[in-house]
């Protein structure tokens, strides 16, 4: 079942390597079949080179139980499931420990809107979650990680802010499908790197003007968007 | 029409990838046909691998209207046109979000003359524009971006200072032709990186001595230049 | 003798290059044959490309004398031997001057637990040795380097903390075999890089919560580990 | 004439690219024929890919006049000649604008001895020249650059300190032959990078203990050196 989605999830996982977002096995991508109520996700701890569509694991969105596949699903599966449950519009989720986004998570800071590269893709600062409580860490840790991500987004449209940082951990990103989720993870990493390079020069930079940031977001994603070609799908909403 | 210029603009856009100056579709190059009053520019939001000479867009310098091509021109086209209108000597313009030059733009600071690598190519600090006003952002944003660039250059010869930073945005560079514009964008990125690495070591470095900076600029670009071979064209004036 | 171990030590040395952990000849890997009391190690100052299994040097664990091989063993051999003598559970040792781990050693600071990437692999901060005394430098320098490493580990299980920094020098890492030692050296370098990128943003970051760090270490390495597949051997204990 | 030296100087120039030490044409290597009183050097402003042994330029050590070759020699030729005149033991000189060494030159600071990687190759801090006076810049600038380099070395054995920084400019390195000069330029860049990464973590790091630094230099280069193989020639004296 779900052969096409398995292929796309497998491809998206391998693309993590091409985009320079992972080392060792530190990252995973999933995709959802909303009609069937299933999520396809990378098996835990398997090297990207060894991934095949048929080794992807299928789990139930309702209870997280494995429906198909011989291997254990990624240990981060409950986090992915919380995101799918909270955000109806998303079709793919990715988690990495990419260098620059992870550094902002370790610094415990949201990524401020310092320029138009950021504003072209994110409607506001990239949020950073609150720390989990000891109780949230002790039991249902991975599901609680998903819950603080959802909490950090608040009322924001998840497709207008397609990534967030888990404090002291690393980034999650999402999109309308698995491939777009990886694109957003790659853009997040670039935006995080730009922010780091900026604070190297000016340790406490003023955020860019709101008018400029909103202009850039809206010229790509607003109702009167005029960036790109009329029929293209690469924007994030 | 303009087959040769389309080829050169297409090649210069692809060279952005080879020089490590762009990720995704964040950058564009144009070239001008002064006699015909036309500018050839990259279509908006198209991947560099998919660019072909025949997919380049031709616009009128006079009014910015598309003269030839099926795709929308780069959304930054009005910025390019302002630069061509103000600077008669230039034949190519490039815009990127390259990491280090963009970081200086996000830090809202001109790049100071810290060494001879800088002075070999730029007659003074690389200027950074003032912020646009809310009114300038609201209407004719891209054309106004060009106007503040021209304002930032002031009386400086644009070929002696072949790049500038748009504050909270990123770099524009130019040259006598599209290929030279990309060369200047690549050198700008290297000079910006050197400046960033310097402020990592010494947060507030003194600029280099004016005599040394002028010596280097003039030995390459002055009337008695003695760098390079007599017949070469790689210098910037 | 020891043909299989020579092959694995040779391969592990060459892998240092693939992992980007060495430049020139600045690094070496060894492996131990506990039954025979022999250590196989890289010859000193030989380029990685020129290494062959048969050029590996065999030394006695008991007295460090060369048992087989025409070349001098790595000048760091006595350090490796001290580690094998102190830590019964290890089967491979690696020393590099990799950029980020070496920078922490030069900064004279242990690498703090700033995030889950660190906690997934190390049970606590990565220790940094005390400086050697002038007497320890003067005589038996390389063996004394091993002794301060062992001292820095203290009561910690070496497989739960599979690397440490020699102050003003660089990292040593170890594992159950030569290949795993290199894996740990590569992960250490990534963790060190993440820590450096974090202090760029936040010069004095708070370490991550102990509960979170312990959770991550134990979900991979504790008695109820649930990361990876049940039969895999890539974890560090 | 000098076919063998031209080949080696040409190869050493091309190696600058492989070692990641140059971009565009920002670097040059020369070699000396002490018996004939000739220096072979890269032509000015020529791309590395286009270099051929027969396009190398031969100049007289005595007066700097071109003896053979159709192209202008590197504009830095008078600097090379001053180094050859002052340091009898050297056979090759290299100049680059490599990122990290240039950043230290732009920060106007010698590279301190922060660790054993440095001490393995340089007997003390890597010196940085004083600024040239306006008079020294005005006339005979390139020769005066060589003179302040020689002044910065002082009484130090040039083969025990095979590189120095020209303030606000960049590094020069040298060795017993052109290839070894490039090796030293590559090691200098690595040592400079390590120093930069260290000051990122600890802005004002204490230099490493003199006893440790001297131990490392002498175990590779002292009369009782025991690093490497007995017959090898890769050490710097």
PDB file of C-alpha atoms in Angstrom, chain D residues 57-226:
ATOM      1  CA  UNK D  57      58.812  34.514 -16.260  1.00  0.00           C
ATOM      2  CA  UNK D  58      62.519  34.510 -15.404  1.00  0.00           C
ATOM      3  CA  UNK D  59      63.941  37.568 -13.642  1.00  0.00           C
ATOM      4  CA  UNK D  60      67.380  38.471 -12.386  1.00  0.00           C
ATOM      5  CA  UNK D  61      67.823  38.396  -8.623  1.00  0.00           C
ATOM      6  CA  UNK D  62      70.358  41.219  -8.874  1.00  0.00           C
ATOM      7  CA  UNK D  63      68.185  43.864 -10.506  1.00  0.00           C
ATOM      8  CA  UNK D  64      64.718  42.330 -11.032  1.00  0.00           C
ATOM      9  CA  UNK D  65      64.904  42.729 -14.814  1.00  0.00           C
ATOM     10  CA  UNK D  66      63.075  40.151 -16.934  1.00  0.00           C
ATOM     11  CA  UNK D  67      65.565  37.757 -18.509  1.00  0.00           C
ATOM     12  CA  UNK D  68      63.123  35.446 -20.261  1.00  0.00           C
ATOM     13  CA  UNK D  69      59.378  35.329 -20.908  1.00  0.00           C
ATOM     14  CA  UNK D  70      56.884  37.344 -22.901  1.00  0.00           C
ATOM     15  CA  UNK D  71      54.596  38.337 -20.034  1.00  0.00           C
ATOM     16  CA  UNK D  72      54.977  40.736 -17.156  1.00  0.00           C
ATOM     17  CA  UNK D  73      56.077  38.975 -13.966  1.00  0.00           C
ATOM     18  CA  UNK D  74      53.805  39.077 -10.927  1.00  0.00           C
ATOM     19  CA  UNK D  75      53.534  42.608  -9.553  1.00  0.00           C
ATOM     20  CA  UNK D  76      54.753  41.141  -6.233  1.00  0.00           C
ATOM     21  CA  UNK D  77      58.095  40.092  -7.759  1.00  0.00           C
ATOM     22  CA  UNK D  78      60.167  42.722  -5.896  1.00  0.00           C
ATOM     23  CA  UNK D  79      58.791  41.352  -2.586  1.00  0.00           C
ATOM     24  CA  UNK D  80      59.902  37.836  -3.507  1.00  0.00           C
ATOM     25  CA  UNK D  81      63.347  39.111  -4.457  1.00  0.00           C
ATOM     26  CA  UNK D  82      63.860  40.868  -1.117  1.00  0.00           C
ATOM     27  CA  UNK D  83      63.061  37.604   0.684  1.00  0.00           C
ATOM     28  CA  UNK D  84      65.518  35.617  -1.457  1.00  0.00           C
ATOM     29  CA  UNK D  85      68.227  38.227  -0.864  1.00  0.00           C
ATOM     30  CA  UNK D  86      67.743  38.209   2.912  1.00  0.00           C
ATOM     31  CA  UNK D  87      67.211  34.493   3.491  1.00  0.00           C
ATOM     32  CA  UNK D  88      69.925  32.342   1.919  1.00  0.00           C
ATOM     33  CA  UNK D  89      68.327  29.062   2.955  1.00  0.00           C
ATOM     34  CA  UNK D  90      65.052  29.464   1.113  1.00  0.00           C
ATOM     35  CA  UNK D  91      64.355  28.164  -2.396  1.00  0.00           C
ATOM     36  CA  UNK D  92      60.666  29.023  -2.892  1.00  0.00           C
ATOM     37  CA  UNK D  93      58.290  31.844  -1.943  1.00  0.00           C
ATOM     38  CA  UNK D  94      54.508  32.020  -2.053  1.00  0.00           C
ATOM     39  CA  UNK D  95      52.018  34.844  -1.566  1.00  0.00           C
ATOM     40  CA  UNK D  96      48.271  34.336  -1.178  1.00  0.00           C
ATOM     41  CA  UNK D  97      45.171  36.113   0.095  1.00  0.00           C
ATOM     42  CA  UNK D  98      43.917  32.914   1.792  1.00  0.00           C
ATOM     43  CA  UNK D  99      40.905  33.625   3.995  1.00  0.00           C
ATOM     44  CA  UNK D 100      42.037  33.017   7.543  1.00  0.00           C
ATOM     45  CA  UNK D 101      45.663  34.140   7.319  1.00  0.00           C
ATOM     46  CA  UNK D 102      44.511  37.310   5.548  1.00  0.00           C
ATOM     47  CA  UNK D 103      41.933  37.948   8.291  1.00  0.00           C
ATOM     48  CA  UNK D 104      44.725  37.945  10.913  1.00  0.00           C
ATOM     49  CA  UNK D 105      46.714  40.354   8.709  1.00  0.00           C
ATOM     50  CA  UNK D 106      43.644  42.593   8.431  1.00  0.00           C
ATOM     51  CA  UNK D 107      43.183  42.400  12.214  1.00  0.00           C
ATOM     52  CA  UNK D 108      46.810  43.582  12.422  1.00  0.00           C
ATOM     53  CA  UNK D 109      47.742  40.818  14.823  1.00  0.00           C
ATOM     54  CA  UNK D 110      50.424  38.107  14.877  1.00  0.00           C
ATOM     55  CA  UNK D 111      48.983  34.606  15.203  1.00  0.00           C
ATOM     56  CA  UNK D 112      49.615  33.510  18.807  1.00  0.00           C
ATOM     57  CA  UNK D 113      50.829  30.021  19.726  1.00  0.00           C
ATOM     58  CA  UNK D 114      47.559  28.516  20.894  1.00  0.00           C
ATOM     59  CA  UNK D 115      48.283  24.851  20.383  1.00  0.00           C
ATOM     60  CA  UNK D 116      50.477  22.041  19.186  1.00  0.00           C
ATOM     61  CA  UNK D 117      49.326  22.218  15.554  1.00  0.00           C
ATOM     62  CA  UNK D 118      50.948  25.651  15.438  1.00  0.00           C
ATOM     63  CA  UNK D 119      54.018  24.547  17.381  1.00  0.00           C
ATOM     64  CA  UNK D 120      54.564  21.541  15.117  1.00  0.00           C
ATOM     65  CA  UNK D 121      55.437  23.973  12.325  1.00  0.00           C
ATOM     66  CA  UNK D 122      56.389  27.393  13.665  1.00  0.00           C
ATOM     67  CA  UNK D 123      58.934  28.054  16.421  1.00  0.00           C
ATOM     68  CA  UNK D 124      57.019  31.111  17.698  1.00  0.00           C
ATOM     69  CA  UNK D 125      53.981  33.267  16.916  1.00  0.00           C
ATOM     70  CA  UNK D 126      53.550  33.956  13.199  1.00  0.00           C
ATOM     71  CA  UNK D 127      54.813  37.545  12.960  1.00  0.00           C
ATOM     72  CA  UNK D 128      52.854  40.444  11.498  1.00  0.00           C
ATOM     73  CA  UNK D 129      54.755  43.335   9.948  1.00  0.00           C
ATOM     74  CA  UNK D 130      54.540  46.944  11.073  1.00  0.00           C
ATOM     75  CA  UNK D 131      52.531  49.200   8.731  1.00  0.00           C
ATOM     76  CA  UNK D 132      54.564  50.711   5.903  1.00  0.00           C
ATOM     77  CA  UNK D 133      55.085  54.464   6.109  1.00  0.00           C
ATOM     78  CA  UNK D 134      53.464  56.673   3.450  1.00  0.00           C
ATOM     79  CA  UNK D 135      56.949  57.114   1.948  1.00  0.00           C
ATOM     80  CA  UNK D 136      57.498  53.353   1.778  1.00  0.00           C
ATOM     81  CA  UNK D 137      54.132  52.985   0.037  1.00  0.00           C
ATOM     82  CA  UNK D 138      54.751  55.821  -2.404  1.00  0.00           C
ATOM     83  CA  UNK D 139      58.026  54.558  -3.892  1.00  0.00           C
ATOM     84  CA  UNK D 140      59.323  50.980  -4.260  1.00  0.00           C
ATOM     85  CA  UNK D 141      56.214  49.708  -2.533  1.00  0.00           C
ATOM     86  CA  UNK D 142      56.656  46.040  -3.381  1.00  0.00           C
ATOM     87  CA  UNK D 143      60.340  45.966  -2.417  1.00  0.00           C
ATOM     88  CA  UNK D 144      59.523  47.747   0.833  1.00  0.00           C
ATOM     89  CA  UNK D 145      56.899  45.082   1.538  1.00  0.00           C
ATOM     90  CA  UNK D 146      59.717  42.552   1.383  1.00  0.00           C
ATOM     91  CA  UNK D 147      61.886  44.675   3.670  1.00  0.00           C
ATOM     92  CA  UNK D 148      59.255  44.888   6.445  1.00  0.00           C
ATOM     93  CA  UNK D 149      58.787  41.114   6.202  1.00  0.00           C
ATOM     94  CA  UNK D 150      62.515  40.615   6.737  1.00  0.00           C
ATOM     95  CA  UNK D 151      62.395  43.150   9.588  1.00  0.00           C
ATOM     96  CA  UNK D 152      59.482  41.236  11.194  1.00  0.00           C
ATOM     97  CA  UNK D 153      61.475  38.006  11.196  1.00  0.00           C
ATOM     98  CA  UNK D 154      64.408  39.692  12.931  1.00  0.00           C
ATOM     99  CA  UNK D 155      66.937  37.145  14.132  1.00  0.00           C
ATOM    100  CA  UNK D 156      64.580  34.176  13.712  1.00  0.00           C
ATOM    101  CA  UNK D 157      65.712  31.338  11.441  1.00  0.00           C
ATOM    102  CA  UNK D 158      63.402  31.724   8.401  1.00  0.00           C
ATOM    103  CA  UNK D 159      63.044  27.936   8.083  1.00  0.00           C
ATOM    104  CA  UNK D 160      61.902  27.707  11.721  1.00  0.00           C
ATOM    105  CA  UNK D 161      59.299  30.410  11.072  1.00  0.00           C
ATOM    106  CA  UNK D 162      58.429  29.819   7.432  1.00  0.00           C
ATOM    107  CA  UNK D 163      55.667  32.427   7.069  1.00  0.00           C
ATOM    108  CA  UNK D 164      54.691  35.942   8.110  1.00  0.00           C
ATOM    109  CA  UNK D 165      51.773  38.327   7.607  1.00  0.00           C
ATOM    110  CA  UNK D 166      51.984  41.690   5.868  1.00  0.00           C
ATOM    111  CA  UNK D 167      49.713  43.960   7.898  1.00  0.00           C
ATOM    112  CA  UNK D 168      46.439  44.937   6.150  1.00  0.00           C
ATOM    113  CA  UNK D 169      47.461  42.722   3.244  1.00  0.00           C
ATOM    114  CA  UNK D 170      48.025  38.958   3.616  1.00  0.00           C
ATOM    115  CA  UNK D 171      50.485  36.096   4.126  1.00  0.00           C
ATOM    116  CA  UNK D 172      53.821  35.243   2.566  1.00  0.00           C
ATOM    117  CA  UNK D 173      55.361  31.806   3.141  1.00  0.00           C
ATOM    118  CA  UNK D 174      58.608  30.193   2.045  1.00  0.00           C
ATOM    119  CA  UNK D 175      60.495  26.918   2.117  1.00  0.00           C
ATOM    120  CA  UNK D 176      63.464  25.041   0.759  1.00  0.00           C
ATOM    121  CA  UNK D 177      61.742  24.755  -2.620  1.00  0.00           C
ATOM    122  CA  UNK D 178      58.529  26.031  -4.295  1.00  0.00           C
ATOM    123  CA  UNK D 179      56.481  22.973  -3.313  1.00  0.00           C
ATOM    124  CA  UNK D 180      57.482  23.191   0.351  1.00  0.00           C
ATOM    125  CA  UNK D 181      56.607  26.894   0.321  1.00  0.00           C
ATOM    126  CA  UNK D 182      53.067  25.963  -0.734  1.00  0.00           C
ATOM    127  CA  UNK D 183      52.918  23.279   1.984  1.00  0.00           C
ATOM    128  CA  UNK D 184      53.825  25.957   4.516  1.00  0.00           C
ATOM    129  CA  UNK D 185      51.187  28.329   3.112  1.00  0.00           C
ATOM    130  CA  UNK D 186      48.580  25.559   3.493  1.00  0.00           C
ATOM    131  CA  UNK D 187      49.644  24.769   7.060  1.00  0.00           C
ATOM    132  CA  UNK D 188      49.640  28.499   7.888  1.00  0.00           C
ATOM    133  CA  UNK D 189      46.067  28.756   6.654  1.00  0.00           C
ATOM    134  CA  UNK D 190      45.032  25.803   8.796  1.00  0.00           C
ATOM    135  CA  UNK D 191      46.800  27.222  11.864  1.00  0.00           C
ATOM    136  CA  UNK D 192      45.181  30.624  11.249  1.00  0.00           C
ATOM    137  CA  UNK D 193      41.783  28.966  10.958  1.00  0.00           C
ATOM    138  CA  UNK D 194      42.295  27.092  14.229  1.00  0.00           C
ATOM    139  CA  UNK D 195      43.278  30.353  15.917  1.00  0.00           C
ATOM    140  CA  UNK D 196      40.165  32.101  14.591  1.00  0.00           C
ATOM    141  CA  UNK D 197      37.920  29.263  15.732  1.00  0.00           C
ATOM    142  CA  UNK D 198      39.567  29.469  19.160  1.00  0.00           C
ATOM    143  CA  UNK D 199      38.950  33.203  19.593  1.00  0.00           C
ATOM    144  CA  UNK D 200      35.328  32.578  18.645  1.00  0.00           C
ATOM    145  CA  UNK D 201      35.010  30.472  21.808  1.00  0.00           C
ATOM    146  CA  UNK D 202      37.393  32.384  24.068  1.00  0.00           C
ATOM    147  CA  UNK D 203      37.978  35.926  22.771  1.00  0.00           C
ATOM    148  CA  UNK D 204      41.295  36.388  24.591  1.00  0.00           C
ATOM    149  CA  UNK D 205      42.794  32.897  24.959  1.00  0.00           C
ATOM    150  CA  UNK D 206      45.995  32.439  26.901  1.00  0.00           C
ATOM    151  CA  UNK D 207      48.809  31.194  24.658  1.00  0.00           C
ATOM    152  CA  UNK D 208      49.795  27.579  25.261  1.00  0.00           C
ATOM    153  CA  UNK D 209      52.648  26.816  27.679  1.00  0.00           C
ATOM    154  CA  UNK D 210      56.083  27.546  26.228  1.00  0.00           C
ATOM    155  CA  UNK D 211      57.383  24.156  27.353  1.00  0.00           C
ATOM    156  CA  UNK D 212      54.647  22.382  25.391  1.00  0.00           C
ATOM    157  CA  UNK D 213      55.177  24.519  22.297  1.00  0.00           C
ATOM    158  CA  UNK D 214      58.940  24.011  22.324  1.00  0.00           C
ATOM    159  CA  UNK D 215      58.527  20.276  22.898  1.00  0.00           C
ATOM    160  CA  UNK D 216      56.350  19.952  19.800  1.00  0.00           C
ATOM    161  CA  UNK D 217      58.560  22.087  17.593  1.00  0.00           C
ATOM    162  CA  UNK D 218      61.656  20.185  18.633  1.00  0.00           C
ATOM    163  CA  UNK D 219      60.204  16.699  18.341  1.00  0.00           C
ATOM    164  CA  UNK D 220      59.646  17.487  14.658  1.00  0.00           C
ATOM    165  CA  UNK D 221      62.502  19.862  13.864  1.00  0.00           C
ATOM    166  CA  UNK D 222      65.117  19.748  16.654  1.00  0.00           C
ATOM    167  CA  UNK D 223      68.408  17.860  16.543  1.00  0.00           C
ATOM    168  CA  UNK D 224      66.737  14.829  18.186  1.00  0.00           C
ATOM    169  CA  UNK D 225      63.542  14.929  16.132  1.00  0.00           C
ATOM    170  CA  UNK D 226      61.540  11.720  16.336  1.00  0.00           C
TER     171      UNK D 226
END
